[in-house]
mmCIF file of C-alpha atoms in Angstrom:
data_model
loop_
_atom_site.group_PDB
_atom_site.id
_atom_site.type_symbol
_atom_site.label_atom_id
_atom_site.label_comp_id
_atom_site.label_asym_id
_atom_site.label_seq_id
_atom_site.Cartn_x
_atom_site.Cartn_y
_atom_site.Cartn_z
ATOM 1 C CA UNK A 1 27.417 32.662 -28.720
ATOM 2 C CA UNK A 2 25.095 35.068 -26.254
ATOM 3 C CA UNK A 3 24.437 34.026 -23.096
ATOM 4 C CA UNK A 4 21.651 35.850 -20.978
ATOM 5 C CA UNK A 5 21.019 34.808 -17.415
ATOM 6 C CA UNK A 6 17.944 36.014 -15.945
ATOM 7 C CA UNK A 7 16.543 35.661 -12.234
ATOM 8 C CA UNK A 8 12.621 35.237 -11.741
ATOM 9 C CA UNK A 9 10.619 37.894 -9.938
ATOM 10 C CA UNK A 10 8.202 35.283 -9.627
ATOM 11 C CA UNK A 11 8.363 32.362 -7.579
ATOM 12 C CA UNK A 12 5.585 29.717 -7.903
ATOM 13 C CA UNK A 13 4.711 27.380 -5.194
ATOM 14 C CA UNK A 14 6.554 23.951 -6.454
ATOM 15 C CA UNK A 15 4.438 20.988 -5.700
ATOM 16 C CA UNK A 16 5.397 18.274 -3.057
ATOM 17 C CA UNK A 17 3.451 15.495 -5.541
ATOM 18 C CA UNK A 18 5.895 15.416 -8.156
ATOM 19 C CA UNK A 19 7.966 12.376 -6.324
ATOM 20 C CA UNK A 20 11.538 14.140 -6.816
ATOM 21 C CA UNK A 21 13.614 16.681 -5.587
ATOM 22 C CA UNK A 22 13.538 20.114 -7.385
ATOM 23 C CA UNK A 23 16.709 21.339 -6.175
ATOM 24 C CA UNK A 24 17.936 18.590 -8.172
ATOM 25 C CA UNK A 25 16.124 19.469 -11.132
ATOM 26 C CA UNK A 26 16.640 21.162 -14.728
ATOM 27 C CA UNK A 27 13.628 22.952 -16.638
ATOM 28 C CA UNK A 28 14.401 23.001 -20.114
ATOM 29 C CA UNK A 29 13.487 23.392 -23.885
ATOM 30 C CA UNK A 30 15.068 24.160 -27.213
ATOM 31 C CA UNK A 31 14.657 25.921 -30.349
ATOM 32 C CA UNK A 32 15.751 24.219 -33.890
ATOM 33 C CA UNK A 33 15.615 25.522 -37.297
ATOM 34 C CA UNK A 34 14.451 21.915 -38.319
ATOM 35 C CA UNK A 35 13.305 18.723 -36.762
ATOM 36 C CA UNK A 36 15.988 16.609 -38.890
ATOM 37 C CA UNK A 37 18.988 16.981 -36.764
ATOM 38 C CA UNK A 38 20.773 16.251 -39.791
ATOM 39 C CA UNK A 39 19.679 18.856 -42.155
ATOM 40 C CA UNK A 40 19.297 21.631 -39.063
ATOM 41 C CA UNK A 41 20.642 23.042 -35.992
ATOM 42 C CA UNK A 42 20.329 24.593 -32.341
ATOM 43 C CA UNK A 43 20.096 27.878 -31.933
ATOM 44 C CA UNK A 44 18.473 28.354 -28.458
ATOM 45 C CA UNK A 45 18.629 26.237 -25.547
ATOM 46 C CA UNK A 46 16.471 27.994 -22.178
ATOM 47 C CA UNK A 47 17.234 26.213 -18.689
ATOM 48 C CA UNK A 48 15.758 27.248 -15.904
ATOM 49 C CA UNK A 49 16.980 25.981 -12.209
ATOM 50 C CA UNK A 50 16.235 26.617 -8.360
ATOM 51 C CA UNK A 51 19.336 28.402 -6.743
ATOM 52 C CA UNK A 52 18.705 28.909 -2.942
ATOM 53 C CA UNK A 53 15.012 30.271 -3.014
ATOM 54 C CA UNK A 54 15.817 32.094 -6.380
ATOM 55 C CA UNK A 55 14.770 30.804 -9.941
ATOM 56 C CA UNK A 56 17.627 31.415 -12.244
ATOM 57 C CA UNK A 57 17.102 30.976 -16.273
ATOM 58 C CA UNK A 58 19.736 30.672 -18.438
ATOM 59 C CA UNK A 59 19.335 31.098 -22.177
ATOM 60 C CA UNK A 60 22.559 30.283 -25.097
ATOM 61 C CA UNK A 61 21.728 31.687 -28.534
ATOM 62 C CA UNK A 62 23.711 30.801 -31.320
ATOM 63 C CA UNK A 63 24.504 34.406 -32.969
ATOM 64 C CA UNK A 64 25.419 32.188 -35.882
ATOM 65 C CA UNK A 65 25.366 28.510 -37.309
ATOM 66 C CA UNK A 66 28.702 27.911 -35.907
ATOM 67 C CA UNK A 67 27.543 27.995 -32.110
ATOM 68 C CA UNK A 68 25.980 25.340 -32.068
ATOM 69 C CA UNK A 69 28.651 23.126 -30.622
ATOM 70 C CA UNK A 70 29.511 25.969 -27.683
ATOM 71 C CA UNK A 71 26.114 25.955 -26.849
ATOM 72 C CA UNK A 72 25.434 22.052 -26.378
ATOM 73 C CA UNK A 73 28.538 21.789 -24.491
ATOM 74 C CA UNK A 74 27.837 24.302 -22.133
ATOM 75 C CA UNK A 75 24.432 23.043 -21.570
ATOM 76 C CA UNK A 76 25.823 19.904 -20.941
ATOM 77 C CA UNK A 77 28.316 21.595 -18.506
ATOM 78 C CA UNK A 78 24.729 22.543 -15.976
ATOM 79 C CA UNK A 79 23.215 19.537 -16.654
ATOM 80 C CA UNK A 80 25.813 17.181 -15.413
ATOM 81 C CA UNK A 81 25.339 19.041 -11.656
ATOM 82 C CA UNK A 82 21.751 18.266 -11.503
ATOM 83 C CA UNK A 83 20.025 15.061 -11.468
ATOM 84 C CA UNK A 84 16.688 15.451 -13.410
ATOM 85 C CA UNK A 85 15.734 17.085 -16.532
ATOM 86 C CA UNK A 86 12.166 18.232 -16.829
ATOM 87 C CA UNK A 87 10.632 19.217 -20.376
ATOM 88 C CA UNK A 88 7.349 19.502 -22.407
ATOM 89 C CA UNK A 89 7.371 16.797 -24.922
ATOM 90 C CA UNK A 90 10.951 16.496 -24.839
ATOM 91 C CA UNK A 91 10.752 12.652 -24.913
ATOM 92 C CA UNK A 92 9.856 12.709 -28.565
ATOM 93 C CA UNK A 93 12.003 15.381 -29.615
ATOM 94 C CA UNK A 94 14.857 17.729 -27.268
ATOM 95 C CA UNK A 95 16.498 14.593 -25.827
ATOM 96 C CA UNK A 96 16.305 12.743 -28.973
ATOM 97 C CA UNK A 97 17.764 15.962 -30.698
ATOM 98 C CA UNK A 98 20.720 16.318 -28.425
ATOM 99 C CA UNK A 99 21.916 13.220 -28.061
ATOM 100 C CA UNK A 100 21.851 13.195 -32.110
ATOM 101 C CA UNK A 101 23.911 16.502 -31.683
ATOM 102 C CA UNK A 102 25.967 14.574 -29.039
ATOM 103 C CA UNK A 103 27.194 12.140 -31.379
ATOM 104 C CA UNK A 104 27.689 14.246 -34.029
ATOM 105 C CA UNK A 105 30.112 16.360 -32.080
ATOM 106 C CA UNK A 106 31.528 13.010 -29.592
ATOM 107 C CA UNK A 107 29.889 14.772 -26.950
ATOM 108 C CA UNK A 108 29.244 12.792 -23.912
ATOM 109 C CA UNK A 109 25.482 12.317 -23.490
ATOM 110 C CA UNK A 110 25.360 11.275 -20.253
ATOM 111 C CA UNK A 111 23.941 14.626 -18.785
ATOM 112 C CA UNK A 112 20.770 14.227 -21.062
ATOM 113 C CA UNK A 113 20.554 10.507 -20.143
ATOM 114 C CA UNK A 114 19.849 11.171 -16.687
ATOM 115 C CA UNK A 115 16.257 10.568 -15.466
ATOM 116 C CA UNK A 116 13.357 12.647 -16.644
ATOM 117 C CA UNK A 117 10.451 14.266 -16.309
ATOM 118 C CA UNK A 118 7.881 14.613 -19.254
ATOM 119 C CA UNK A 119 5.642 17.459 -18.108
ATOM 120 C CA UNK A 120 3.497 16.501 -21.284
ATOM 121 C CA UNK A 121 3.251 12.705 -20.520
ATOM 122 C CA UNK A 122 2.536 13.078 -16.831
ATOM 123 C CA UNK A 123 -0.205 15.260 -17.233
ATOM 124 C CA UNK A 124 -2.281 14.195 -19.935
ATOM 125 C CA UNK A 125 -4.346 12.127 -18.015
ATOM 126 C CA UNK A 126 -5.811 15.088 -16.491
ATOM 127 C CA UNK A 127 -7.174 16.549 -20.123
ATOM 128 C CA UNK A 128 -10.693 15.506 -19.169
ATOM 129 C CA UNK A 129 -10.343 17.951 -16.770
ATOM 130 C CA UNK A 130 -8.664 20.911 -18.282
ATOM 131 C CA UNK A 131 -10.068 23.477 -20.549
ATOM 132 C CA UNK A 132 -7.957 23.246 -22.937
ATOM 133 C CA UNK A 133 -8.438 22.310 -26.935
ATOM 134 C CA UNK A 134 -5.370 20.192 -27.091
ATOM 135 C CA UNK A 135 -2.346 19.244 -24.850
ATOM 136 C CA UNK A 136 0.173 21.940 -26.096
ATOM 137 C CA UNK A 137 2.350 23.860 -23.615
ATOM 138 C CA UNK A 138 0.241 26.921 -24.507
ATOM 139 C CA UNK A 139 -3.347 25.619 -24.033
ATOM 140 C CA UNK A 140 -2.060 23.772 -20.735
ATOM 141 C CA UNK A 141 -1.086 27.032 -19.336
ATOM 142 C CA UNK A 142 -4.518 28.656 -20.137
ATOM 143 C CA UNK A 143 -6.173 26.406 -18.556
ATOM 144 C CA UNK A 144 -3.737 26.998 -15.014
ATOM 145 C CA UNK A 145 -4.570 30.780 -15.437
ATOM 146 C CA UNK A 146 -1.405 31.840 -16.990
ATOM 147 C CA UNK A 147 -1.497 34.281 -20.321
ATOM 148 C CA UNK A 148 1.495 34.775 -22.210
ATOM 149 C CA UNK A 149 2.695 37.844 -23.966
ATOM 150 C CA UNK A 150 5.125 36.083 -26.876
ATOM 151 C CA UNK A 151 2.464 35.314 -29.752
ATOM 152 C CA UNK A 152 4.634 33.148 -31.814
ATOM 153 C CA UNK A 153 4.886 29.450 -32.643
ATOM 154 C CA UNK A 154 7.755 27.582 -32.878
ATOM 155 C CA UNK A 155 8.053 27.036 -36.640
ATOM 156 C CA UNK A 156 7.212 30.948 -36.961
ATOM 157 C CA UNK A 157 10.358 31.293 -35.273
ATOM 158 C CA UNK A 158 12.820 30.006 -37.774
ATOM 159 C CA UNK A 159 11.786 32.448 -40.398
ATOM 160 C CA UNK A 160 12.765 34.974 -37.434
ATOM 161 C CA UNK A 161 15.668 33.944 -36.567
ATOM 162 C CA UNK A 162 17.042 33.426 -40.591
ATOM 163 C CA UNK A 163 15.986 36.931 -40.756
ATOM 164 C CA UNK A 164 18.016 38.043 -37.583
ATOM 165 C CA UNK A 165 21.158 36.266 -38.806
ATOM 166 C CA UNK A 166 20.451 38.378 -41.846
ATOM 167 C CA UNK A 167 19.541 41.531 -40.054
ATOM 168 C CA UNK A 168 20.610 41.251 -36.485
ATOM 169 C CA UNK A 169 17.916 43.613 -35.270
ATOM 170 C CA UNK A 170 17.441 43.940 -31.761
ATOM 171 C CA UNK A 171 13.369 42.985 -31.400
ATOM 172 C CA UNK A 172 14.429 40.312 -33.213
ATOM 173 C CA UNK A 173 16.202 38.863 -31.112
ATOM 174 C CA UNK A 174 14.210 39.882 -27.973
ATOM 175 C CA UNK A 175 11.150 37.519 -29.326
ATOM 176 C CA UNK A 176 13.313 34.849 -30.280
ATOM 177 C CA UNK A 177 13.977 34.919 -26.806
ATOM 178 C CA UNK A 178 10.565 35.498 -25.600
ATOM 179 C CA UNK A 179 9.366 32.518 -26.748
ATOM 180 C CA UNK A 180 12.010 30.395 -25.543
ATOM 181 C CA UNK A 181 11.978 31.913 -22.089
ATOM 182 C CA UNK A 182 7.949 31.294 -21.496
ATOM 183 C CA UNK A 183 8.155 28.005 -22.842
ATOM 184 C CA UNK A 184 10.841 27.074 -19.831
ATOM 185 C CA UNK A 185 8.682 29.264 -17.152
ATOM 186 C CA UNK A 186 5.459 27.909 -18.364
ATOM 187 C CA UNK A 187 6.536 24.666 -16.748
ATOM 188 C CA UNK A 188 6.885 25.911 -13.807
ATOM 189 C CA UNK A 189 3.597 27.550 -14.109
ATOM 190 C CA UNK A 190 2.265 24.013 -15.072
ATOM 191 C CA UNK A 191 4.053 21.707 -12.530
ATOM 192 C CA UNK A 192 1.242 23.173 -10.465
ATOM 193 C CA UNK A 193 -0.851 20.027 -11.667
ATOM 194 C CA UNK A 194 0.599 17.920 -9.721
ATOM 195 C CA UNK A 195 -1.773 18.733 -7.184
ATOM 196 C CA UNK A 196 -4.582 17.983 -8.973
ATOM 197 C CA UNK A 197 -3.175 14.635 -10.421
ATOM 198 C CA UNK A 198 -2.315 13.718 -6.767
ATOM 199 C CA UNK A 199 -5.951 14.356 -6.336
ATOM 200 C CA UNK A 200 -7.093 12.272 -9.322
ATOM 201 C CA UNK A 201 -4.640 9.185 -7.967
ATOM 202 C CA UNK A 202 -6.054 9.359 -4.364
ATOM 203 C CA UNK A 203 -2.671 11.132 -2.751
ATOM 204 C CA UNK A 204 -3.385 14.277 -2.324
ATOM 205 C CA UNK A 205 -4.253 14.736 1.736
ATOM 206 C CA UNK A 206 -7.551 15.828 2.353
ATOM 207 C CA UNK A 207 -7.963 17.156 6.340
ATOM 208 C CA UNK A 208 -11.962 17.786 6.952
ATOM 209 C CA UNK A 209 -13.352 21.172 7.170
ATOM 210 C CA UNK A 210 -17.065 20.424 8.062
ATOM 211 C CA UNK A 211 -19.534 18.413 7.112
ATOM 212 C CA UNK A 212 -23.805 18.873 6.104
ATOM 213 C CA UNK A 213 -25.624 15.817 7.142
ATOM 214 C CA UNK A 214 -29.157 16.274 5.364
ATOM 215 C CA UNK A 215 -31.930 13.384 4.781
ATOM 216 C CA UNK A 216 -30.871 12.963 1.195
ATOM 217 C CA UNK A 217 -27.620 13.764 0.981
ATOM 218 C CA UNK A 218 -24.146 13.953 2.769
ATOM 219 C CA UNK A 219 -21.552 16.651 1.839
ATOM 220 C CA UNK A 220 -17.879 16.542 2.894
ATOM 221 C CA UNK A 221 -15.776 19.499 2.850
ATOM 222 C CA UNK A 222 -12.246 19.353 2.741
ATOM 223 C CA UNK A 223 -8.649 21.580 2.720
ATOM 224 C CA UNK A 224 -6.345 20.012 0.369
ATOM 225 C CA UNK A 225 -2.469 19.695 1.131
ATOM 226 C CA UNK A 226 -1.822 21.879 -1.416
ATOM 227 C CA UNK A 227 -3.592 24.270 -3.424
ATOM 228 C CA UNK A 228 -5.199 23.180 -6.626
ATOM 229 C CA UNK A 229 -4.343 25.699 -9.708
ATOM 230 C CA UNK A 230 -7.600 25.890 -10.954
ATOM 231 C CA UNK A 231 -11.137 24.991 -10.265
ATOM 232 C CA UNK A 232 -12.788 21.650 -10.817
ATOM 233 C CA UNK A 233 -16.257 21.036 -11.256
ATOM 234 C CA UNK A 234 -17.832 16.905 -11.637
ATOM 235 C CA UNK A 235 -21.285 15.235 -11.514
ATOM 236 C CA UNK A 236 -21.913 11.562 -11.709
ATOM 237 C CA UNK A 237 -24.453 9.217 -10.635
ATOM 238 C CA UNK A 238 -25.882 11.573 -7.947
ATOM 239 C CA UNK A 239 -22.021 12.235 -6.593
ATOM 240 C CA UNK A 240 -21.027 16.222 -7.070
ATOM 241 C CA UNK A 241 -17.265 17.168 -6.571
ATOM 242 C CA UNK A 242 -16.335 20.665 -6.289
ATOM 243 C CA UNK A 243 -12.921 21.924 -6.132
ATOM 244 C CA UNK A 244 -11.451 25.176 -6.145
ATOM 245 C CA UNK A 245 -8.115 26.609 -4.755
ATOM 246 C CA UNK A 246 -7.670 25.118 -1.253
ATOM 247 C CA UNK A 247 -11.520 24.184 -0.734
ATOM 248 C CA UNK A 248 -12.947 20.785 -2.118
ATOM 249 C CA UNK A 249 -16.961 19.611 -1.386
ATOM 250 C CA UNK A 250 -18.054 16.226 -2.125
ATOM 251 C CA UNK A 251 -21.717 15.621 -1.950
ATOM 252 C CA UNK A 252 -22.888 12.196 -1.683
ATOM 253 C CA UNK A 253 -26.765 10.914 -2.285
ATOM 254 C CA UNK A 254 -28.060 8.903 0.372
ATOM 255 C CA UNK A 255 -30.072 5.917 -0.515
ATOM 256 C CA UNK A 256 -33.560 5.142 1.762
ATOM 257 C CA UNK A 257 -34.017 1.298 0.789
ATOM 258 C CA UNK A 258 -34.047 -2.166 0.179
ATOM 259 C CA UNK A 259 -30.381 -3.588 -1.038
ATOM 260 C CA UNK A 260 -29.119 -6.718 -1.909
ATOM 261 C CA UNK A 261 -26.023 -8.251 0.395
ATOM 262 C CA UNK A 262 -24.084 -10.876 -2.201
ATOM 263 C CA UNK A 263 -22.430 -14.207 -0.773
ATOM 264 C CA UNK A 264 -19.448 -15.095 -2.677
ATOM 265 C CA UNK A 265 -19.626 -19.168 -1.690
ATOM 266 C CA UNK A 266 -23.419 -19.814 -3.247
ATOM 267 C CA UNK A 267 -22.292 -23.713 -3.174
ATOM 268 C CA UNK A 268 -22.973 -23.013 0.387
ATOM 269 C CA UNK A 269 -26.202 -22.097 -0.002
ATOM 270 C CA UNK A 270 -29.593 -22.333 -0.819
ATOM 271 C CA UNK A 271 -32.760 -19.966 -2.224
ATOM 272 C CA UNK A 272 -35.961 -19.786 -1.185
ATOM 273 C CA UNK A 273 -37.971 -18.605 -3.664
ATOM 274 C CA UNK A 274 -40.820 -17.766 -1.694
ATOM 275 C CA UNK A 275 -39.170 -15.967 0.750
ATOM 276 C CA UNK A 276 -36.379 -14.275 -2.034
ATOM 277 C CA UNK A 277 -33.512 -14.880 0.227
ATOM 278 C CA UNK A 278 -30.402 -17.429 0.483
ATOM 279 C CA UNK A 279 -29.783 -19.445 3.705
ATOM 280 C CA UNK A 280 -26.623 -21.378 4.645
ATOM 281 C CA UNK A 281 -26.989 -24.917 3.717
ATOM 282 C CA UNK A 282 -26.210 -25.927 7.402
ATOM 283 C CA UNK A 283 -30.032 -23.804 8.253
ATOM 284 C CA UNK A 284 -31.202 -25.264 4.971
ATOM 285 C CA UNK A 285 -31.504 -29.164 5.474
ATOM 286 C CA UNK A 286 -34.665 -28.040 8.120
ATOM 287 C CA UNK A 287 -36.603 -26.860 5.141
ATOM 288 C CA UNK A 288 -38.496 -28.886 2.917
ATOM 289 C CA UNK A 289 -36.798 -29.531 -0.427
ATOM 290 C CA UNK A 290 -40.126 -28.479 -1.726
ATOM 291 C CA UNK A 291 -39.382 -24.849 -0.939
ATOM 292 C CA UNK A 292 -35.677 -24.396 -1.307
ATOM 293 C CA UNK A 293 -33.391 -25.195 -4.587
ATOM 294 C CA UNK A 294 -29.402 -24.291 -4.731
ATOM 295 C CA UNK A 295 -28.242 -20.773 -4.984
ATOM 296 C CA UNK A 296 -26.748 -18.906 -7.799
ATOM 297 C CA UNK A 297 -24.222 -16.201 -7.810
ATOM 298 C CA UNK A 298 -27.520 -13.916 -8.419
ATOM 299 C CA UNK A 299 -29.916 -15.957 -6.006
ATOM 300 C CA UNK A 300 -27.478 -16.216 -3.102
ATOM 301 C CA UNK A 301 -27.710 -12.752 -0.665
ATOM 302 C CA UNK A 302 -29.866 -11.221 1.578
ATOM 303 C CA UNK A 303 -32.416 -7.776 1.597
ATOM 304 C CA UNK A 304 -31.488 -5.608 4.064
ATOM 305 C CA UNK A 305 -33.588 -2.281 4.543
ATOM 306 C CA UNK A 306 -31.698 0.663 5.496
ATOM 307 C CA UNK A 307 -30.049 4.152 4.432
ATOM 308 C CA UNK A 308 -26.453 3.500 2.305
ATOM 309 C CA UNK A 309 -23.710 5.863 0.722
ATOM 310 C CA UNK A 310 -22.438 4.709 -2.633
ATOM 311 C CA UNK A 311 -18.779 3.818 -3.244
ATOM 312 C CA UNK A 312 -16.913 2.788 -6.315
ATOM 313 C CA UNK A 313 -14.512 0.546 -4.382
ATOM 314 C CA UNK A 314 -15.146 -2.174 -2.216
ATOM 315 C CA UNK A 315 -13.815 -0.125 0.501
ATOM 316 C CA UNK A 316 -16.697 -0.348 3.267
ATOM 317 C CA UNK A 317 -18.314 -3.944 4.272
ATOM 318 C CA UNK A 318 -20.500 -5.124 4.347
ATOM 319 C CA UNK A 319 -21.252 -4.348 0.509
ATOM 320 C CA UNK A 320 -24.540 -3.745 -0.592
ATOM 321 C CA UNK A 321 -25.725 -3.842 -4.444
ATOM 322 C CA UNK A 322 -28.814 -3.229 -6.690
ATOM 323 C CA UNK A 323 -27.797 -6.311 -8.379
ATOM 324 C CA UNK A 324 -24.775 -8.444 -8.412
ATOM 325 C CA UNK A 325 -22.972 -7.023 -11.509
ATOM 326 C CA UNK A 326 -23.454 -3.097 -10.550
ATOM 327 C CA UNK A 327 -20.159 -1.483 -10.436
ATOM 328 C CA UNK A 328 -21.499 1.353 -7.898
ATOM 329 C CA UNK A 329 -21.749 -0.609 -4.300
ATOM 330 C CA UNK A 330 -23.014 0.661 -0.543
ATOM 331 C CA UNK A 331 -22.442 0.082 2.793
ATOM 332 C CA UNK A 332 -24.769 1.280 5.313
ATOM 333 C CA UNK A 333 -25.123 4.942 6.496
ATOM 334 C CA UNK A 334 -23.286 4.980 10.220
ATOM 335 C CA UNK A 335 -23.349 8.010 12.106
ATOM 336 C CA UNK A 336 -19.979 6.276 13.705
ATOM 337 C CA UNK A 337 -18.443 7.251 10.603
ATOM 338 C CA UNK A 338 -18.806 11.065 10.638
ATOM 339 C CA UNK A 339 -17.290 10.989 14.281
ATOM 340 C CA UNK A 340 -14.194 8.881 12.450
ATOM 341 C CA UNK A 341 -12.493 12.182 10.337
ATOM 342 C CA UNK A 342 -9.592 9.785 9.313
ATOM 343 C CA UNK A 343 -12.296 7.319 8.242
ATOM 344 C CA UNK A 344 -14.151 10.141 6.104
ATOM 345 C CA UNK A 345 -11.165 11.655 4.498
ATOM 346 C CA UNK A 346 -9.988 7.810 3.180
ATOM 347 C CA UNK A 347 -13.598 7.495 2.029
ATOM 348 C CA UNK A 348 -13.385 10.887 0.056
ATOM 349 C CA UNK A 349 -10.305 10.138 -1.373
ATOM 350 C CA UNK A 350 -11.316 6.540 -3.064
ATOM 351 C CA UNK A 351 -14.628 8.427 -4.500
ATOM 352 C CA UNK A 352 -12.623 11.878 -5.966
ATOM 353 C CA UNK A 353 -10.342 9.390 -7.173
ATOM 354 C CA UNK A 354 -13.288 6.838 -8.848
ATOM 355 C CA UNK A 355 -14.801 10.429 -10.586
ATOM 356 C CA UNK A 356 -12.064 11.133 -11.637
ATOM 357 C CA UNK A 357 -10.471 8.175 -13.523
ATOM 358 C CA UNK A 358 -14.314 7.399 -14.702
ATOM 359 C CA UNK A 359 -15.947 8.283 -18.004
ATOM 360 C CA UNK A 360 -18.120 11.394 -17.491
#
């Protein structure tokens, strides 16, 4: 068995959105010759860890069939100290894997039992967003900005590495471990979307940075918590979101008009059809039955003639609609709420998070 241990020039900003401690955490990912666990073994395991303020990546590589025992156990060995295992995919086939291996040697599999984190799961919500062909480790890094030098896919890899059993040649064995070692610090590279996917579920802070108040249109500029890792463009129903690195514009239309405001109890109420409006049935037994009949859902609100903002969520009241079933509502344009920055940032947040979860 070869062990290399490797500390990281690099040391990426780890996001405060995951929802766990990364001093407690284990990067990982593994290299087969199969994906039977039965008919094939380990030959690679890469962990990478935080020690201090240093990034420290171990790799075990099985310098023949034989190994593959040494290597589990020792892996097991660093797991047990830490209390979270992060991977790419792993779910559906590294944990699996090893706790196959586990039995096969009566391993304990406790260390690999310990709670998770799927990079792969976590994130694909946020493919709408990425530019990226597909969800692979590979593509997801593109699309954060990082490039990678190793060229080679995993199932290239096992012809490699039956040839460097055969051969033992040196460059070999250095892209054996290439590939291994950017598939752990890809991750890291990666984890960096937890920004944006705070952003996309409304928790990522957003502390005002100016505002353009125009007769059409409102725009609301923001500094984000923490640094998005790439830039983020969105357009829908008039609303523009613009994101990029630590700056993020939204730019609302204003609407100049009549909207409708919708009474939930219409058995209170009646319509005038002359007049198009719904009165409280207390006002209403002073008109003649003549000119009023009872309210529906649709019949029972009241015009009101102003300037609105949209929102997706009922967040604002009173709530103003086109019509009754219209998903998009308003509430009335208040130069109160500009003064209010807490008020604007909570408003931002509910429509970044709306775009974002809607169907461009």
């Amino acid at each position: 068995m070869k062990i290399v241990n490797t500390s990281l020039n690099t040391n990426p900003m780890l996001s405060a959105f995951a929802g766990f401690d990364w001093r407690r955490a284990l990067f990982f990912d593994i290299e087969t010759t199969g994906l039977n666990h039965r008919r094939s073994h380990l030959y690679l395991i890469g962990a990478l860890w935080l020690s201090g303020n240093t990034f420290c990546l171990r790799q075990w590589f099985a310098e023949k069939p034989g190994d593959e025992a040494a290597i589990l156990q020792d892996f097991l060995r660093l797991a047990s100290g830490l209390s979270r295992l992060i991977h790419y995919n792993g779910s559906s086939f590294d944990l699996p894997y090893l706790i196959h291996k586990c039995a096969f040697y009566g391993f304990d599999p406790s260390p690999v039992k310990i709670e998770g984190c799927d990079l792969y799961t976590r994130f694909r919500p946020l493919k709408p967003w990425l530019a990226a062909e597909d969800l692979k480790l590979k593509s997801m890094e593109r699309a954060v900005g990082l490039h990678r030098k190793d060229r080679c896919t995993g199932k290239e890899l096992i012809g490699l590495y039956k040839e460097w059993l055969r051969t033992g040649g040196p460059q070999l064995l250095e892209l054996l471990l290439l590939h291994n070692r950017e598939d752990v610090t890809g991750m890291v590279e990666i984890q960096r979307l937890f920004s944006l996917l705070a952003l996309q579920n409304g928790a990522l802070p957003l502390a005002p940075d100016g505002r353009e108040d125009g007769p059409d249109s409102l725009a609301l500029r923001f500094i984000p918590a923490e640094t998005l890792p790439l830039a983020l463009s969105v357009q829908k129903d008039g609303i523009s979101l613009s994101a990029q690195n630590s700056r993020i514009t939204l730019r609302l239309p204003k609407y100049h008009g009549e909207l409708r405001l919708f009474f939930p109890d219409y058995r209170n109420y009646y319509y005038l059809p002359r007049e198009d409006r719904a009165i409280h049935k207390s006002v209403a037994v002073y008109v003649d039955p003549v000119y009023r009949q009872k309210a529906t859902p649709d019949t029972c609100c009241e015009r009101r003639l102003g300037t609105f903002l949209p929102q997706y969520q009922d967040s604002f009241t009173p709530i103003f609609r086109e019509n009754r079933g219209d998903k998009t509502s308003y509430f009335l344009y208040d130069q109160k709420l500009l003064e209010n920055e807490d008020g604007l940032a909570a408003y931002a947040a509910q429509m970044i998070q709306s775009l974002l979860n809607r169907k461009i």
